[in-house]
Structure formats: C-alpha cells, structure tokens
Short mmCIF file of C-alpha atoms and ligand atoms in Angstrom, two decimals:
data_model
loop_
_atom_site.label_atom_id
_atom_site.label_comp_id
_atom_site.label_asym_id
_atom_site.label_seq_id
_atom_site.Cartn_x
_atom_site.Cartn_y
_atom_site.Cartn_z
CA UNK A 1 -62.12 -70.84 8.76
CA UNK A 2 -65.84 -69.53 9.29
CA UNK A 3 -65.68 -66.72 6.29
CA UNK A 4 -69.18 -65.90 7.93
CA UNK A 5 -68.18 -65.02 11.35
CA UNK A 6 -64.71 -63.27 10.26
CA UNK A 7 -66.69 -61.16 7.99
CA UNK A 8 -70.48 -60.35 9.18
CA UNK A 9 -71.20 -58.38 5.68
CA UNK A 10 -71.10 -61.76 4.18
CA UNK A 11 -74.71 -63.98 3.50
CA UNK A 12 -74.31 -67.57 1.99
CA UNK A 13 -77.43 -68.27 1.06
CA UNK A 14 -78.73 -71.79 2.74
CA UNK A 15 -81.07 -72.36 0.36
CA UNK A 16 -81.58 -75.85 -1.66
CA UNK A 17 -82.82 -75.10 -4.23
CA UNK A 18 -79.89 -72.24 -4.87
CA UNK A 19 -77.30 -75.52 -3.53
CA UNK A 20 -78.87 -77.54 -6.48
CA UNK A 21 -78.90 -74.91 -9.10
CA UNK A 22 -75.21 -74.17 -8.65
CA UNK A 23 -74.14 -77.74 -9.13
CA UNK A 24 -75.77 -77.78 -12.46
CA UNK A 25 -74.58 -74.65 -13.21
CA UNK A 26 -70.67 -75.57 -12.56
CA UNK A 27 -70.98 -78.48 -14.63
CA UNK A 28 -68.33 -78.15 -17.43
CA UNK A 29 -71.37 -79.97 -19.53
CA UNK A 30 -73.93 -77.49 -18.87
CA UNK A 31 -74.80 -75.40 -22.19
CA UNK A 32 -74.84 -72.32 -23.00
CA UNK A 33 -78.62 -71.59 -23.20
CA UNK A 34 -78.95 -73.84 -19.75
CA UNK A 35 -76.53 -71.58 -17.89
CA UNK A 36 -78.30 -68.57 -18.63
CA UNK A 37 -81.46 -69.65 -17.96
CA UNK A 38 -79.45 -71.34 -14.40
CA UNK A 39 -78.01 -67.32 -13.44
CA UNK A 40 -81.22 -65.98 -14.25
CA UNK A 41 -83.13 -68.39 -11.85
CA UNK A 42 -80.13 -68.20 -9.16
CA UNK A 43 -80.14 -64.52 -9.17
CA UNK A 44 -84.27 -64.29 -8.42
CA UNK A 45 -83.74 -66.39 -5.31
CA UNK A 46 -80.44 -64.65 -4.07
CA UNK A 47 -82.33 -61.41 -5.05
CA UNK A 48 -84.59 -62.13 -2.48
CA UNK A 49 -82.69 -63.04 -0.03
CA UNK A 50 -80.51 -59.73 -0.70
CA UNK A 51 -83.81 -57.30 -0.76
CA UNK A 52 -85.32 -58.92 2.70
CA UNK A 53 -84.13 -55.74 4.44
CA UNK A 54 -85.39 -53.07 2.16
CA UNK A 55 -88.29 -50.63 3.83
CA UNK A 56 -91.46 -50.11 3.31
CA UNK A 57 -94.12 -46.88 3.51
CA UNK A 58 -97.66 -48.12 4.22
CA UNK A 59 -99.97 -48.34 1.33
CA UNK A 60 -103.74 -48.39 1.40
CA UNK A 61 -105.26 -50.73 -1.06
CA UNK A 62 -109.06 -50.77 -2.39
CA UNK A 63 -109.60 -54.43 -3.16
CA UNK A 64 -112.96 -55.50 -4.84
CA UNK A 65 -114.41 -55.65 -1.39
CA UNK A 66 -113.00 -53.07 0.55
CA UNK A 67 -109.81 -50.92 1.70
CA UNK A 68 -106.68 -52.83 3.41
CA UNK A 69 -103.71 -51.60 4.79
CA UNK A 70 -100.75 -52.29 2.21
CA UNK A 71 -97.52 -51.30 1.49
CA UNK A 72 -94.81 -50.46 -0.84
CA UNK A 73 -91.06 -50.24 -1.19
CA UNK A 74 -89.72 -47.41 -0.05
CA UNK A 75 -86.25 -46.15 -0.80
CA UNK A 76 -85.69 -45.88 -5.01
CA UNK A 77 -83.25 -49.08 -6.15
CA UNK A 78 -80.88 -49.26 -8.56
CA UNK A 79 -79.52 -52.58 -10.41
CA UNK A 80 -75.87 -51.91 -11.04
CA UNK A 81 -74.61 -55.01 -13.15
CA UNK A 82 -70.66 -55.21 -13.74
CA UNK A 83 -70.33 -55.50 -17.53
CA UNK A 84 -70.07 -58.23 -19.31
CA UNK A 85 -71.14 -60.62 -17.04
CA UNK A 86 -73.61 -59.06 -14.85
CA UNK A 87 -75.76 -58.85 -17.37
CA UNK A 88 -77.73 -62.08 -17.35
CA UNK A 89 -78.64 -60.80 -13.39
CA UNK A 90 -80.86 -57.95 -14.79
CA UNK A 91 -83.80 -59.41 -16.12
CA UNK A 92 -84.31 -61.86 -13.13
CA UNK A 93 -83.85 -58.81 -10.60
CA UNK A 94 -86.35 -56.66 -12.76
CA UNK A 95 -88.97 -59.30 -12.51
CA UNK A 96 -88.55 -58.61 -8.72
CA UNK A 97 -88.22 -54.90 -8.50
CA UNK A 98 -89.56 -53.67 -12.12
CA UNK A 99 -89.41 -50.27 -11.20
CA UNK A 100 -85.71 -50.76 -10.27
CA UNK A 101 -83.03 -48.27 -12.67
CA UNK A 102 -80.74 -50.16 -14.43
CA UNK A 103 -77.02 -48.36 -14.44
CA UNK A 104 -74.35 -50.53 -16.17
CA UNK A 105 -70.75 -50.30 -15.47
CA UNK A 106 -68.14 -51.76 -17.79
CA UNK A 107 -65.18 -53.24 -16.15
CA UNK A 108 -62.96 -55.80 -17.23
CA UNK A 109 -59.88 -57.39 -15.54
CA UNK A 110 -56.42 -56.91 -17.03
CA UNK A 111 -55.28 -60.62 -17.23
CA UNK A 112 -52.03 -60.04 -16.54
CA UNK A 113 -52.47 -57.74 -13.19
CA UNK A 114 -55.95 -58.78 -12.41
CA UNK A 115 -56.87 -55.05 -11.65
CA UNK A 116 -60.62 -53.33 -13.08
CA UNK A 117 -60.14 -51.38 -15.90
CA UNK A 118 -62.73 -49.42 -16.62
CA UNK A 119 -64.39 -48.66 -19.96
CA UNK A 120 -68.02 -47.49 -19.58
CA UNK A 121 -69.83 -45.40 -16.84
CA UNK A 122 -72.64 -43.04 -18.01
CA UNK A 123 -73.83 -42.40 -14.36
CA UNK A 124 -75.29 -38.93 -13.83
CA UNK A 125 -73.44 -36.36 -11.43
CA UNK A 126 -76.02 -37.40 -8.65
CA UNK A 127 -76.81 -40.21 -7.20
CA UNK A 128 -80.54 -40.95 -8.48
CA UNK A 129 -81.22 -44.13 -6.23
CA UNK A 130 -80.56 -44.36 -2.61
CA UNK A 131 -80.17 -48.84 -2.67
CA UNK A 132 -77.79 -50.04 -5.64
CA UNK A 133 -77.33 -53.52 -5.83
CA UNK A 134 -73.88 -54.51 -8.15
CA UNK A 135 -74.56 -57.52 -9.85
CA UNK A 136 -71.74 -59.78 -11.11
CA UNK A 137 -71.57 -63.37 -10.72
CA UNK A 138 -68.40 -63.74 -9.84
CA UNK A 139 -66.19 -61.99 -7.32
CA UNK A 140 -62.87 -63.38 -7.65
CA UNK A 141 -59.88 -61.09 -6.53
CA UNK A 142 -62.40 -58.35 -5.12
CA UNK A 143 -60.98 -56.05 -7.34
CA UNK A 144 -63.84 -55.15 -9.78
CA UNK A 145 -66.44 -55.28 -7.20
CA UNK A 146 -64.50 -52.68 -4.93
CA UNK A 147 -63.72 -50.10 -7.79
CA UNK A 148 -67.66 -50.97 -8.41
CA UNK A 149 -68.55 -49.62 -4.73
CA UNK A 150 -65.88 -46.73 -5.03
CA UNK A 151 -67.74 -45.18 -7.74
CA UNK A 152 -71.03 -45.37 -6.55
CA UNK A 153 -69.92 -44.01 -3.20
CA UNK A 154 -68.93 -41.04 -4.89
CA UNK A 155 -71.84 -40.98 -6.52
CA UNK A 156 -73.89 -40.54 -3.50
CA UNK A 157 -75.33 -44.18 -3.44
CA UNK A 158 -76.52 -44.21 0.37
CA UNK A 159 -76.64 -48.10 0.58
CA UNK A 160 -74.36 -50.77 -1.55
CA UNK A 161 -75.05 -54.53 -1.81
CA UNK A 162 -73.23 -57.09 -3.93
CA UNK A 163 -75.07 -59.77 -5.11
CA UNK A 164 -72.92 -62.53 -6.77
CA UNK A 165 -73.17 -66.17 -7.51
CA UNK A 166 -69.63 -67.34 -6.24
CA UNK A 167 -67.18 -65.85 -4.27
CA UNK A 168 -63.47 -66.25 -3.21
CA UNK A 169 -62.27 -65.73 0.47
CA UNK A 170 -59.81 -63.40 -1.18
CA UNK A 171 -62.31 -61.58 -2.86
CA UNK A 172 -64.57 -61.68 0.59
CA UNK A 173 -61.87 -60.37 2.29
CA UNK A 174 -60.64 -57.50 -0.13
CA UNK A 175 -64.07 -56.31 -0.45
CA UNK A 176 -65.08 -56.63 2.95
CA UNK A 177 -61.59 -55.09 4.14
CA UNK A 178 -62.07 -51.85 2.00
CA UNK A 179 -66.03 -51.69 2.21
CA UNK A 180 -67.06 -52.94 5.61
CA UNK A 181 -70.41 -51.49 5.41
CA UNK A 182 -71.26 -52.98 1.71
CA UNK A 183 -73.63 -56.90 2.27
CA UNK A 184 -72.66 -59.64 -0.09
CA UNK A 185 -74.87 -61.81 -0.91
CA UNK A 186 -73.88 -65.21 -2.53
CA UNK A 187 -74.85 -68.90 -3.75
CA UNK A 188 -71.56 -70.13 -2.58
CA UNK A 189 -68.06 -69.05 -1.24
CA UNK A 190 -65.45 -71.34 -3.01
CA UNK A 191 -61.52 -72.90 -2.31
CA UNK A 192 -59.31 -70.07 -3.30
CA UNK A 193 -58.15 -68.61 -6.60
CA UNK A 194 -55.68 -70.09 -8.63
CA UNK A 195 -52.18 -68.98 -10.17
CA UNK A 196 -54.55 -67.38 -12.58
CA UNK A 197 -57.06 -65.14 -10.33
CA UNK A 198 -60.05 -68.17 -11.61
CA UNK A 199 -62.35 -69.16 -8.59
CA UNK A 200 -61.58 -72.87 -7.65
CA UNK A 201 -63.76 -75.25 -8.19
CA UNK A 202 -65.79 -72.34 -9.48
CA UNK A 203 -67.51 -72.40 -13.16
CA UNK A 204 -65.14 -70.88 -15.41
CA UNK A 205 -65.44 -67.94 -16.89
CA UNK A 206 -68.85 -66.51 -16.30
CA UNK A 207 -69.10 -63.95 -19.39
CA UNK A 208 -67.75 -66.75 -21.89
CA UNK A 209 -70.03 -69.32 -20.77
CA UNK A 210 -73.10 -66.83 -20.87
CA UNK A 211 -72.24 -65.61 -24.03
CA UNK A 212 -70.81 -68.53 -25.80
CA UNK A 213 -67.64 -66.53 -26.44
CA UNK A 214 -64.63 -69.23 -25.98
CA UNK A 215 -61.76 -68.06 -27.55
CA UNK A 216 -59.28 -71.20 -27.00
CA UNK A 217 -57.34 -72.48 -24.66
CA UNK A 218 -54.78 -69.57 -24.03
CA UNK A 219 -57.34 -67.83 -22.79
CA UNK A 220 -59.19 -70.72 -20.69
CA UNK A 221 -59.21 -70.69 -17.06
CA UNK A 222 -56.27 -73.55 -16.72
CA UNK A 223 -54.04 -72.38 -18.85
CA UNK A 224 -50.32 -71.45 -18.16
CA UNK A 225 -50.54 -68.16 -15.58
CA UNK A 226 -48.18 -65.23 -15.60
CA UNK A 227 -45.67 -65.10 -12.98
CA UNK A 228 -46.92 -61.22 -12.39
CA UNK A 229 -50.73 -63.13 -12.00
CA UNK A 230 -49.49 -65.79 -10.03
CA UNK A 231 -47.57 -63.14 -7.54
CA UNK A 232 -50.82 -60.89 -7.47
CA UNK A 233 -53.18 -64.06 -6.48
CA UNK A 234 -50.28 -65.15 -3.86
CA UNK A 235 -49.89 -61.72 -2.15
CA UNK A 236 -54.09 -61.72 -1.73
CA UNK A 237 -53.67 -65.44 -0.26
CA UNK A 238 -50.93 -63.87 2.14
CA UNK A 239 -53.24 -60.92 3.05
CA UNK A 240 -55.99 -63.46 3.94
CA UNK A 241 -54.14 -65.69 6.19
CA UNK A 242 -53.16 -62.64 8.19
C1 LIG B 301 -65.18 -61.20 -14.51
C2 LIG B 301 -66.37 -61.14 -13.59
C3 LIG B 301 -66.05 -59.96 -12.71
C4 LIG B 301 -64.56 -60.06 -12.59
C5 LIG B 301 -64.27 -60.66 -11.25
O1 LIG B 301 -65.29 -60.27 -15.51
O2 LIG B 301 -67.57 -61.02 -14.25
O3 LIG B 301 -66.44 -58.72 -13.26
O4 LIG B 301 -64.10 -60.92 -13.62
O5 LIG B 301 -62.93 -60.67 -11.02
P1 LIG B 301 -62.25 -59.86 -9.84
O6 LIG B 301 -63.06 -60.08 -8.61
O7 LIG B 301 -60.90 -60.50 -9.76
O8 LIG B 301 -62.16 -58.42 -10.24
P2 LIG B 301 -64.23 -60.18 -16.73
O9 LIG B 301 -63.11 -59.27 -16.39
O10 LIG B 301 -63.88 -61.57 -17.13
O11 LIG B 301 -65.07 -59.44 -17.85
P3 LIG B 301 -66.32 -59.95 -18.68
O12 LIG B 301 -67.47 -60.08 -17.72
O13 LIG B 301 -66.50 -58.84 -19.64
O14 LIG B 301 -65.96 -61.23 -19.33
N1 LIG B 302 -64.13 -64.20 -13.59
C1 LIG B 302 -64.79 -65.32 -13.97
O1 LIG B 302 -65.66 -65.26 -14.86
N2 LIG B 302 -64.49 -66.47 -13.35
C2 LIG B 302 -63.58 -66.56 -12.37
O2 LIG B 302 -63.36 -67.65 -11.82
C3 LIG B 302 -62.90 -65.38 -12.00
C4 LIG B 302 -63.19 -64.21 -12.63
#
C-alpha cells in the first residue's frame, strides 16, 4: 500500500541524510545524550522540508554596497510541541524560525485506552499565529496529534502542520481521516502498531529515551498489553484496511 498516494497530506521525507540519522536513532544502543542530539538534528532537516511552502513579503536590503531586493517570511508561526516529547523539536525549529512563538500543549496517552488526555494548555482566547506547526516525534494511534489540531482549530490557527519523526499508517490514516487539510511531515512511516499502541520497528518510547526516564519493564514498549489496548490498536488496523 502507497500511504503517499492514499493520503496526499502525507510527505516522507527522501532525504539521506534524515534515512541515516533515523537508523542511528532506532538503535536500542543509542544513548541518551546521542538521541537528543539525533531529534534535534532530524527535526532541522524535516523542518525544512515542512516550511518550503511558507510565503514571503519582499524585503529591500542595504548591503555594504548597495540596495537588493530581499525578502522575509510572511505569515507569524507558531511551534506547537506535544508535551513531553515534543520538546527536544523546539530548539532545532527555533534555530530555523527564531522569531517563531513557542505554545506547549501537554498531552499524554492513557495506556490502557490509548486516548490524549490533556493536562496543560495556556493558549490565549485568540489565535496569535496564523502557521502552527505540532511537533511530536511520534504519531502512533493519531490520537494525540488530532486532539492537538482540534484545539488549535478552535483557536483560530489558519494553517496546521505536523511534523513528526515516525509515523504509523494507523496514525496517518486517523489523522488524515479527521484533518484532511492538516500536512505531515515525517522521517519515516513504519509497520503498524502493536498489541500495545508502540510503533513497530519504531524507537521505543520517545519521551523515555529523551529524558532518560525508564521506569522498568512493565512499562516498556514489549511488555504484556491490555486486552482493552490490544482491541483499541485492532479496531484502528480494521479501520485502515477498509
Ligand atoms: C507519546 C508521543 C505522542 C503520543 C503518540 O507521548 O510523544 O505524544 O505518545 O501516541 P498517539 O499517536 O497514539 O496519541 P506519551 O503519551 O508517551 O507522553 P510523553 O511524551 O509525556 O512521554
Ligand atoms: N509513543 C512513543 O513514544 N512511541 C511509540 O511507539 C508510540 C507512542
């Protein structure tokens, strides 16, 4: 199945160098300093694949020797990482757009349902930015990422963009299904989920392995799923087949 042509909002990025960063940063042996530094360097280069669009005003420019024509981005961005694990996408995606606002959103995904529950969102009652770009690096189930566009559509955010490192077809197809109009951009689109929502092959879990924060193995990515997980992941492989 071409996830591509089924869903147009979707952009795997072609690049090498983003191919040969990924491997390293999958590897179960990579540290944790390593795979920061990895998402912070993978998320400048799908960064600028994911801003190629974004207009420009013209700009004139005195250089030492004379005027030029120039120009400068137009509409007013905003970085919109998912909480906890977006965060190691800001600083790479402010080196490209420093005068960018940064609004976070805290989400985090009930283990046993694998729905967003949301626990921090200090967004004012108008939208301030008119190009948000949600930053998490993974989107597994879809879930976070579309209760991510839901609020800022309310908000009044006039054009969404995910940015993320890997992606499911389950979570390309539930965002894509309720958010047609929303680009994701990506380093990779993986297997599937497993019985416990985790991208396959994937990298884990992308806030633990940023952060260092490994709790043991009930809570590790291979470890024995709920049956109410397993159903959830099995009804979003159903939906995707259709
Ligand atoms: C991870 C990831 C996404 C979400 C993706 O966050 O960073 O936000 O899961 O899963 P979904 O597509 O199925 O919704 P997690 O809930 O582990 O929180 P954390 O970043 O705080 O660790
Ligand atoms: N969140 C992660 O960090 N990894 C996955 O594989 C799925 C959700």
């Amino acid at each position: 199945m071409d996830l591509s042509e089924r869903y147009p909002s979707l952009h795997v990025s072609p690049h090498p160098l983003v191919a040969h960063k990924l491997s390293i940063l999958r590897d179960v042996g990579t540290d944790t300093k390593k795979f920061r530094e990895l998402v912070r360097e993978l998320t400048w280069l799908l960064g600028y694949e994911a801003m190629a669009d974004l207009g420009t005003r013209p700009r004139t420019v005195e250089t030492p020797l004379e005027p030029t024509d120039g120009a400068e981005v137009d509409p007013r961005v905003g970085l919109v990482p998912v909480l906890r694990a977006g965060l190691g996408m800001v600083d790479a995606m402010l080196e490209l757009i420093p005068t960018a606002q940064v609004w976070h959103i805290g989400l985090y995904r009930d283990e046993r349902t694998l729905k967003p529950v949301e626990y921090y969102n200090k967004l004012p009652d108008a939208a301030t930015v008119q190009v948000c770009l949600i930053l998490d690096p993974m989107l597994a189930t879809g879930g976070s990422s579309a209760a991510t566009v839901d609020i800022l559509k309310a908000w009044g955010a006039a054009k969404i963009k995910q940015v993320s490192l890997i992606a499911a077809p389950e979570g390309v197809a539930t965002l894509s299904g309720q958010h047609p109009d929303v680009d994701i951009h990506v380093a990779a689109v993986d297997r599937a989920l497993n019985e416990k929502g985790y991208i396959v092959p994937g990298l884990g879990d992308a806030g633990d392995r940023q952060f260092g924060t490994f709790a043991g193995p009930s809570s590790e990515p291979g470890h024995e799923p709920a049956d109410e997980t397993a159903e959830v992941v099995r009804r979003l492989q159903r939906d995707l087949q259709r």
